[in-house]
C-alpha cells in the first residue's frame, strides 16, 4: 500500500472502512470491476493479435484508449 498514490490509498482505506451492512454495494462494485477488467482484456486480445504482436506499450495504450472511450473524433475538423 506504500507504493500507491495518495488518492488510491484513500480509496482503499474508504473501501475497507465500509461497514458490513454495505455488503451488497461491495458485491455489486466487485462485479462491475470484474466486468470492466474482462472487457479490457477482450479489447487487448482483439488489438494485439498474432499479426500485430510487435506493438509497443505506448501504441497498445493508445489503441486501448481509443477503443474504450465514448468520444467520437471530429472528422471534419481533422480533414480540414
PDB file of N, CA and C in Angstrom:
ATOM      1  N   UNK A   1       0.820  -1.184   0.000  1.00  0.00           N
ATOM      2  CA  UNK A   1       0.000   0.000   0.000  1.00  0.00           C
ATOM      3  C   UNK A   1       0.870   1.257   0.000  1.00  0.00           C
ATOM      4  N   UNK A   2       2.109   1.121   0.420  1.00  0.00           N
ATOM      5  CA  UNK A   2       3.017   2.261   0.457  1.00  0.00           C
ATOM      6  C   UNK A   2       3.334   2.779  -0.937  1.00  0.00           C
ATOM      7  N   UNK A   3       3.299   1.896  -1.943  1.00  0.00           N
ATOM      8  CA  UNK A   3       3.646   2.274  -3.309  1.00  0.00           C
ATOM      9  C   UNK A   3       2.506   2.970  -4.048  1.00  0.00           C
ATOM     10  N   UNK A   4       1.318   3.009  -3.474  1.00  0.00           N
ATOM     11  CA  UNK A   4       0.162   3.606  -4.130  1.00  0.00           C
ATOM     12  C   UNK A   4       0.174   5.126  -4.012  1.00  0.00           C
ATOM     13  N   UNK A   5      -0.493   5.756  -4.959  1.00  0.00           N
ATOM     14  CA  UNK A   5      -0.670   7.200  -4.910  1.00  0.00           C
ATOM     15  C   UNK A   5      -1.607   7.541  -3.749  1.00  0.00           C
ATOM     16  N   UNK A   6      -1.516   8.766  -3.193  1.00  0.00           N
ATOM     17  CA  UNK A   6      -2.384   9.137  -2.066  1.00  0.00           C
ATOM     18  C   UNK A   6      -3.877   8.972  -2.362  1.00  0.00           C
ATOM     19  N   UNK A   7      -4.290   9.293  -3.593  1.00  0.00           N
ATOM     20  CA  UNK A   7      -5.705   9.154  -3.951  1.00  0.00           C
ATOM     21  C   UNK A   7      -6.122   7.688  -3.902  1.00  0.00           C
ATOM     22  N   UNK A   8      -5.259   6.797  -4.407  1.00  0.00           N
ATOM     23  CA  UNK A   8      -5.555   5.369  -4.392  1.00  0.00           C
ATOM     24  C   UNK A   8      -5.574   4.821  -2.967  1.00  0.00           C
ATOM     25  N   UNK A   9      -4.682   5.319  -2.126  1.00  0.00           N
ATOM     26  CA  UNK A   9      -4.675   4.906  -0.722  1.00  0.00           C
ATOM     27  C   UNK A   9      -5.988   5.287  -0.043  1.00  0.00           C
ATOM     28  N   UNK A  10      -6.489   6.477  -0.359  1.00  0.00           N
ATOM     29  CA  UNK A  10      -7.750   6.933   0.228  1.00  0.00           C
ATOM     30  C   UNK A  10      -8.908   6.050  -0.216  1.00  0.00           C
ATOM     31  N   UNK A  11      -8.909   5.671  -1.481  1.00  0.00           N
ATOM     32  CA  UNK A  11      -9.979   4.802  -1.992  1.00  0.00           C
ATOM     33  C   UNK A  11      -9.962   3.463  -1.269  1.00  0.00           C
ATOM     34  N   UNK A  12      -8.782   2.882  -1.104  1.00  0.00           N
ATOM     35  CA  UNK A  12      -8.673   1.575  -0.438  1.00  0.00           C
ATOM     36  C   UNK A  12      -9.058   1.688   1.035  1.00  0.00           C
ATOM     37  N   UNK A  13      -8.610   2.749   1.709  1.00  0.00           N
ATOM     38  CA  UNK A  13      -8.969   2.932   3.116  1.00  0.00           C
ATOM     39  C   UNK A  13     -10.478   3.102   3.281  1.00  0.00           C
ATOM     40  N   UNK A  14     -11.096   3.862   2.373  1.00  0.00           N
ATOM     41  CA  UNK A  14     -12.544   4.063   2.433  1.00  0.00           C
ATOM     42  C   UNK A  14     -13.268   2.753   2.184  1.00  0.00           C
ATOM     43  N   UNK A  15     -12.807   1.991   1.195  1.00  0.00           N
ATOM     44  CA  UNK A  15     -13.421   0.696   0.870  1.00  0.00           C
ATOM     45  C   UNK A  15     -13.361  -0.240   2.075  1.00  0.00           C
ATOM     46  N   UNK A  16     -12.202  -0.303   2.729  1.00  0.00           N
ATOM     47  CA  UNK A  16     -12.039  -1.189   3.878  1.00  0.00           C
ATOM     48  C   UNK A  16     -12.810  -0.703   5.099  1.00  0.00           C
ATOM     49  N   UNK A  17     -13.152   0.577   5.139  1.00  0.00           N
ATOM     50  CA  UNK A  17     -13.873   1.127   6.286  1.00  0.00           C
ATOM     51  C   UNK A  17     -15.390   0.967   6.162  1.00  0.00           C
ATOM     52  N   UNK A  18     -15.863   0.490   5.008  1.00  0.00           N
ATOM     53  CA  UNK A  18     -17.310   0.323   4.847  1.00  0.00           C
ATOM     54  C   UNK A  18     -17.836  -0.707   5.855  1.00  0.00           C
ATOM     55  N   UNK A  19     -18.928  -0.379   6.507  1.00  0.00           N
ATOM     56  CA  UNK A  19     -19.495  -1.353   7.453  1.00  0.00           C
ATOM     57  C   UNK A  19     -20.060  -2.581   6.738  1.00  0.00           C
ATOM     58  N   UNK A  20     -20.253  -3.624   7.482  1.00  0.00           N
ATOM     59  CA  UNK A  20     -20.757  -4.890   6.940  1.00  0.00           C
ATOM     60  C   UNK A  20     -22.143  -4.714   6.332  1.00  0.00           C
ATOM     61  N   UNK A  21     -22.877  -3.712   6.771  1.00  0.00           N
ATOM     62  CA  UNK A  21     -24.235  -3.502   6.250  1.00  0.00           C
ATOM     63  C   UNK A  21     -24.238  -3.126   4.769  1.00  0.00           C
ATOM     64  N   UNK A  22     -23.083  -2.744   4.228  1.00  0.00           N
ATOM     65  CA  UNK A  22     -22.993  -2.385   2.817  1.00  0.00           C
ATOM     66  C   UNK A  22     -22.431  -3.518   1.963  1.00  0.00           C
ATOM     67  N   UNK A  23     -22.649  -4.757   2.383  1.00  0.00           N
ATOM     68  CA  UNK A  23     -22.076  -5.883   1.648  1.00  0.00           C
ATOM     69  C   UNK A  23     -22.645  -6.004   0.232  1.00  0.00           C
ATOM     70  N   UNK A  24     -23.902  -5.603   0.026  1.00  0.00           N
ATOM     71  CA  UNK A  24     -24.487  -5.648  -1.314  1.00  0.00           C
ATOM     72  C   UNK A  24     -23.786  -4.669  -2.238  1.00  0.00           C
ATOM     73  N   UNK A  25     -23.501  -3.478  -1.734  1.00  0.00           N
ATOM     74  CA  UNK A  25     -22.769  -2.485  -2.508  1.00  0.00           C
ATOM     75  C   UNK A  25     -21.381  -3.010  -2.868  1.00  0.00           C
ATOM     76  N   UNK A  26     -20.739  -3.681  -1.938  1.00  0.00           N
ATOM     77  CA  UNK A  26     -19.418  -4.234  -2.208  1.00  0.00           C
ATOM     78  C   UNK A  26     -19.487  -5.315  -3.288  1.00  0.00           C
ATOM     79  N   UNK A  27     -20.495  -6.162  -3.222  1.00  0.00           N
ATOM     80  CA  UNK A  27     -20.634  -7.222  -4.227  1.00  0.00           C
ATOM     81  C   UNK A  27     -20.874  -6.641  -5.616  1.00  0.00           C
ATOM     82  N   UNK A  28     -21.738  -5.642  -5.700  1.00  0.00           N
ATOM     83  CA  UNK A  28     -22.025  -5.012  -6.990  1.00  0.00           C
ATOM     84  C   UNK A  28     -20.776  -4.321  -7.532  1.00  0.00           C
ATOM     85  N   UNK A  29     -20.053  -3.633  -6.670  1.00  0.00           N
ATOM     86  CA  UNK A  29     -18.833  -2.944  -7.094  1.00  0.00           C
ATOM     87  C   UNK A  29     -17.799  -3.929  -7.623  1.00  0.00           C
ATOM     88  N   UNK A  30     -17.639  -5.034  -6.951  1.00  0.00           N
ATOM     89  CA  UNK A  30     -16.679  -6.050  -7.395  1.00  0.00           C
ATOM     90  C   UNK A  30     -17.121  -6.642  -8.735  1.00  0.00           C
ATOM     91  N   UNK A  31     -18.420  -6.878  -8.905  1.00  0.00           N
ATOM     92  CA  UNK A  31     -18.925  -7.417 -10.169  1.00  0.00           C
ATOM     93  C   UNK A  31     -18.677  -6.441 -11.317  1.00  0.00           C
ATOM     94  N   UNK A  32     -18.907  -5.154 -11.081  1.00  0.00           N
ATOM     95  CA  UNK A  32     -18.666  -4.146 -12.113  1.00  0.00           C
ATOM     96  C   UNK A  32     -17.181  -4.071 -12.441  1.00  0.00           C
ATOM     97  N   UNK A  33     -16.344  -4.128 -11.418  1.00  0.00           N
ATOM     98  CA  UNK A  33     -14.892  -4.091 -11.629  1.00  0.00           C
ATOM     99  C   UNK A  33     -14.437  -5.297 -12.448  1.00  0.00           C
ATOM    100  N   UNK A  34     -14.933  -6.484 -12.117  1.00  0.00           N
ATOM    101  CA  UNK A  34     -14.564  -7.694 -12.864  1.00  0.00           C
ATOM    102  C   UNK A  34     -15.005  -7.598 -14.312  1.00  0.00           C
ATOM    103  N   UNK A  35     -16.209  -7.095 -14.537  1.00  0.00           N
ATOM    104  CA  UNK A  35     -16.725  -6.946 -15.901  1.00  0.00           C
ATOM    105  C   UNK A  35     -15.839  -5.992 -16.701  1.00  0.00           C
ATOM    106  N   UNK A  36     -15.460  -4.880 -16.077  1.00  0.00           N
ATOM    107  CA  UNK A  36     -14.614  -3.897 -16.747  1.00  0.00           C
ATOM    108  C   UNK A  36     -13.253  -4.490 -17.096  1.00  0.00           C
ATOM    109  N   UNK A  37     -12.684  -5.245 -16.181  1.00  0.00           N
ATOM    110  CA  UNK A  37     -11.387  -5.890 -16.447  1.00  0.00           C
ATOM    111  C   UNK A  37     -11.495  -6.900 -17.580  1.00  0.00           C
ATOM    112  N   UNK A  38     -12.534  -7.726 -17.565  1.00  0.00           N
ATOM    113  CA  UNK A  38     -12.714  -8.721 -18.611  1.00  0.00           C
ATOM    114  C   UNK A  38     -12.913  -8.058 -19.967  1.00  0.00           C
ATOM    115  N   UNK A  39     -13.661  -6.958 -19.981  1.00  0.00           N
ATOM    116  CA  UNK A  39     -13.891  -6.225 -21.217  1.00  0.00           C
ATOM    117  C   UNK A  39     -12.575  -5.640 -21.750  1.00  0.00           C
ATOM    118  N   UNK A  40     -11.770  -5.122 -20.854  1.00  0.00           N
ATOM    119  CA  UNK A  40     -10.475  -4.556 -21.259  1.00  0.00           C
ATOM    120  C   UNK A  40      -9.565  -5.629 -21.836  1.00  0.00           C
ATOM    121  N   UNK A  41      -9.505  -6.790 -21.200  1.00  0.00           N
ATOM    122  CA  UNK A  41      -8.666  -7.868 -21.707  1.00  0.00           C
ATOM    123  C   UNK A  41      -9.167  -8.381 -23.056  1.00  0.00           C
ATOM    124  N   UNK A  42     -10.474  -8.377 -23.268  1.00  0.00           N
ATOM    125  CA  UNK A  42     -11.014  -8.762 -24.572  1.00  0.00           C
ATOM    126  C   UNK A  42     -10.576  -7.777 -25.647  1.00  0.00           C
ATOM    127  N   UNK A  43     -10.588  -6.490 -25.315  1.00  0.00           N
ATOM    128  CA  UNK A  43     -10.132  -5.481 -26.268  1.00  0.00           C
ATOM    129  C   UNK A  43      -8.647  -5.659 -26.580  1.00  0.00           C
ATOM    130  N   UNK A  44      -7.852  -5.933 -25.551  1.00  0.00           N
ATOM    131  CA  UNK A  44      -6.420  -6.159 -25.774  1.00  0.00           C
ATOM    132  C   UNK A  44      -6.206  -7.359 -26.688  1.00  0.00           C
ATOM    133  N   UNK A  45      -6.967  -8.414 -26.475  1.00  0.00           N
ATOM    134  CA  UNK A  45      -6.841  -9.618 -27.291  1.00  0.00           C
ATOM    135  C   UNK A  45      -7.161  -9.310 -28.755  1.00  0.00           C
ATOM    136  N   UNK A  46      -8.175  -8.467 -28.991  1.00  0.00           N
ATOM    137  CA  UNK A  46      -8.526  -8.103 -30.364  1.00  0.00           C
ATOM    138  C   UNK A  46      -7.492  -7.178 -30.998  1.00  0.00           C
ATOM    139  N   UNK A  47      -6.930  -6.286 -30.211  1.00  0.00           N
ATOM    140  CA  UNK A  47      -5.954  -5.329 -30.730  1.00  0.00           C
ATOM    141  C   UNK A  47      -4.614  -6.011 -30.982  1.00  0.00           C
ATOM    142  N   UNK A  48      -4.150  -6.771 -30.024  1.00  0.00           N
ATOM    143  CA  UNK A  48      -2.816  -7.376 -30.108  1.00  0.00           C
ATOM    144  C   UNK A  48      -2.937  -8.834 -30.538  1.00  0.00           C
ATOM    145  N   UNK A  49      -3.170  -9.028 -31.811  1.00  0.00           N
ATOM    146  CA  UNK A  49      -3.292 -10.377 -32.358  1.00  0.00           C
ATOM    147  C   UNK A  49      -1.912 -10.863 -32.818  1.00  0.00           C
ATOM    148  N   UNK A  50      -1.872 -12.038 -33.401  1.00  0.00           N
ATOM    149  CA  UNK A  50      -0.606 -12.577 -33.917  1.00  0.00           C
ATOM    150  C   UNK A  50      -0.035 -11.688 -35.012  1.00  0.00           C
ATOM    151  N   UNK A  51      -0.908 -11.034 -35.772  1.00  0.00           N
ATOM    152  CA  UNK A  51      -0.442 -10.180 -36.860  1.00  0.00           C
ATOM    153  C   UNK A  51       0.077  -8.837 -36.350  1.00  0.00           C
ATOM    154  N   UNK A  52      -0.322  -8.450 -35.145  1.00  0.00           N
ATOM    155  CA  UNK A  52       0.103  -7.172 -34.582  1.00  0.00           C
ATOM    156  C   UNK A  52       0.811  -7.388 -33.248  1.00  0.00           C
ATOM    157  N   UNK A  53       1.658  -8.366 -33.180  1.00  0.00           N
ATOM    158  CA  UNK A  53       2.285  -8.730 -31.916  1.00  0.00           C
ATOM    159  C   UNK A  53       3.465  -7.841 -31.547  1.00  0.00           C
ATOM    160  N   UNK A  54       3.876  -6.961 -32.433  1.00  0.00           N
ATOM    161  CA  UNK A  54       5.045  -6.126 -32.165  1.00  0.00           C
ATOM    162  C   UNK A  54       4.668  -4.707 -31.739  1.00  0.00           C
ATOM    163  N   UNK A  55       3.466  -4.510 -31.273  1.00  0.00           N
ATOM    164  CA  UNK A  55       3.050  -3.201 -30.786  1.00  0.00           C
ATOM    165  C   UNK A  55       3.842  -2.824 -29.538  1.00  0.00           C
ATOM    166  N   UNK A  56       4.236  -1.584 -29.465  1.00  0.00           N
ATOM    167  CA  UNK A  56       4.887  -1.113 -28.242  1.00  0.00           C
ATOM    168  C   UNK A  56       3.828  -0.875 -27.170  1.00  0.00           C
ATOM    169  N   UNK A  57       4.259  -0.723 -25.943  1.00  0.00           N
ATOM    170  CA  UNK A  57       3.315  -0.456 -24.859  1.00  0.00           C
ATOM    171  C   UNK A  57       2.566   0.851 -25.094  1.00  0.00           C
ATOM    172  N   UNK A  58       3.274   1.855 -25.637  1.00  0.00           N
ATOM    173  CA  UNK A  58       2.645   3.146 -25.893  1.00  0.00           C
ATOM    174  C   UNK A  58       1.567   3.025 -26.969  1.00  0.00           C
ATOM    175  N   UNK A  59       1.857   2.262 -28.027  1.00  0.00           N
ATOM    176  CA  UNK A  59       0.878   2.070 -29.101  1.00  0.00           C
ATOM    177  C   UNK A  59      -0.330   1.288 -28.597  1.00  0.00           C
ATOM    178  N   UNK A  60      -0.076   0.259 -27.808  1.00  0.00           N
ATOM    179  CA  UNK A  60      -1.162  -0.536 -27.260  1.00  0.00           C
ATOM    180  C   UNK A  60      -2.028   0.313 -26.330  1.00  0.00           C
ATOM    181  N   UNK A  61      -1.384   1.151 -25.515  1.00  0.00           N
ATOM    182  CA  UNK A  61      -2.123   2.045 -24.619  1.00  0.00           C
ATOM    183  C   UNK A  61      -3.004   3.003 -25.421  1.00  0.00           C
ATOM    184  N   UNK A  62      -2.457   3.557 -26.511  1.00  0.00           N
ATOM    185  CA  UNK A  62      -3.228   4.481 -27.344  1.00  0.00           C
ATOM    186  C   UNK A  62      -4.409   3.770 -27.997  1.00  0.00           C
ATOM    187  N   UNK A  63      -4.193   2.557 -28.483  1.00  0.00           N
ATOM    188  CA  UNK A  63      -5.285   1.787 -29.092  1.00  0.00           C
ATOM    189  C   UNK A  63      -6.361   1.451 -28.068  1.00  0.00           C
ATOM    190  N   UNK A  64      -5.938   1.085 -26.854  1.00  0.00           N
ATOM    191  CA  UNK A  64      -6.905   0.785 -25.800  1.00  0.00           C
ATOM    192  C   UNK A  64      -7.714   2.027 -25.439  1.00  0.00           C
ATOM    193  N   UNK A  65      -7.040   3.157 -25.355  1.00  0.00           N
ATOM    194  CA  UNK A  65      -7.716   4.408 -25.012  1.00  0.00           C
ATOM    195  C   UNK A  65      -8.760   4.758 -26.073  1.00  0.00           C
ATOM    196  N   UNK A  66      -8.402   4.587 -27.345  1.00  0.00           N
ATOM    197  CA  UNK A  66      -9.351   4.846 -28.420  1.00  0.00           C
ATOM    198  C   UNK A  66     -10.511   3.860 -28.402  1.00  0.00           C
ATOM    199  N   UNK A  67     -10.214   2.624 -28.077  1.00  0.00           N
ATOM    200  CA  UNK A  67     -11.225   1.571 -28.100  1.00  0.00           C
ATOM    201  C   UNK A  67     -12.220   1.708 -26.954  1.00  0.00           C
ATOM    202  N   UNK A  68     -11.773   2.197 -25.804  1.00  0.00           N
ATOM    203  CA  UNK A  68     -12.625   2.227 -24.619  1.00  0.00           C
ATOM    204  C   UNK A  68     -13.325   3.562 -24.388  1.00  0.00           C
ATOM    205  N   UNK A  69     -12.956   4.596 -25.138  1.00  0.00           N
ATOM    206  CA  UNK A  69     -13.569   5.889 -24.921  1.00  0.00           C
ATOM    207  C   UNK A  69     -14.901   5.997 -25.668  1.00  0.00           C
ATOM    208  N   UNK A  70     -15.775   6.822 -25.154  1.00  0.00           N
ATOM    209  CA  UNK A  70     -17.073   7.055 -25.791  1.00  0.00           C
ATOM    210  C   UNK A  70     -17.008   8.248 -26.740  1.00  0.00           C
ATOM    211  N   UNK A  71     -15.924   9.008 -26.683  1.00  0.00           N
ATOM    212  CA  UNK A  71     -15.781  10.192 -27.524  1.00  0.00           C
ATOM    213  C   UNK A  71     -15.610   9.806 -28.985  1.00  0.00           C
ATOM    214  N   UNK A  72     -16.181  10.613 -29.858  1.00  0.00           N
ATOM    215  CA  UNK A  72     -16.047  10.412 -31.284  1.00  0.00           C
ATOM    216  C   UNK A  72     -15.205  11.545 -31.859  1.00  0.00           C
ATOM    217  N   UNK A  73     -14.261  11.242 -32.748  1.00  0.00           N
ATOM    218  CA  UNK A  73     -13.442  12.299 -33.320  1.00  0.00           C
ATOM    219  C   UNK A  73     -14.246  13.191 -34.257  1.00  0.00           C
ATOM    220  N   UNK A  74     -13.841  14.440 -34.370  1.00  0.00           N
ATOM    221  CA  UNK A  74     -14.460  15.392 -35.282  1.00  0.00           C
ATOM    222  C   UNK A  74     -13.757  15.258 -36.634  1.00  0.00           C
ATOM    223  N   UNK A  75     -14.304  14.408 -37.493  1.00  0.00           N
ATOM    224  CA  UNK A  75     -13.658  14.089 -38.763  1.00  0.00           C
ATOM    225  C   UNK A  75     -13.541  15.313 -39.664  1.00  0.00           C
ATOM    226  N   UNK A  76     -14.532  16.199 -39.635  1.00  0.00           N
ATOM    227  CA  UNK A  76     -14.478  17.397 -40.485  1.00  0.00           C
ATOM    228  C   UNK A  76     -13.309  18.284 -40.074  1.00  0.00           C
ATOM    229  N   UNK A  77     -13.097  18.464 -38.783  1.00  0.00           N
ATOM    230  CA  UNK A  77     -12.005  19.292 -38.305  1.00  0.00           C
ATOM    231  C   UNK A  77     -10.654  18.649 -38.616  1.00  0.00           C
ATOM    232  N   UNK A  78     -10.576  17.326 -38.508  1.00  0.00           N
ATOM    233  CA  UNK A  78      -9.328  16.632 -38.770  1.00  0.00           C
ATOM    234  C   UNK A  78      -8.967  16.711 -40.263  1.00  0.00           C
ATOM    235  N   UNK A  79      -9.966  16.581 -41.129  1.00  0.00           N
ATOM    236  CA  UNK A  79      -9.695  16.557 -42.571  1.00  0.00           C
ATOM    237  C   UNK A  79      -9.424  17.937 -43.149  1.00  0.00           C
ATOM    238  N   UNK A  80      -9.790  19.008 -42.433  1.00  0.00           N
ATOM    239  CA  UNK A  80      -9.544  20.352 -42.995  1.00  0.00           C
ATOM    240  C   UNK A  80      -8.182  20.898 -42.615  1.00  0.00           C
TER     241      UNK A  80
END
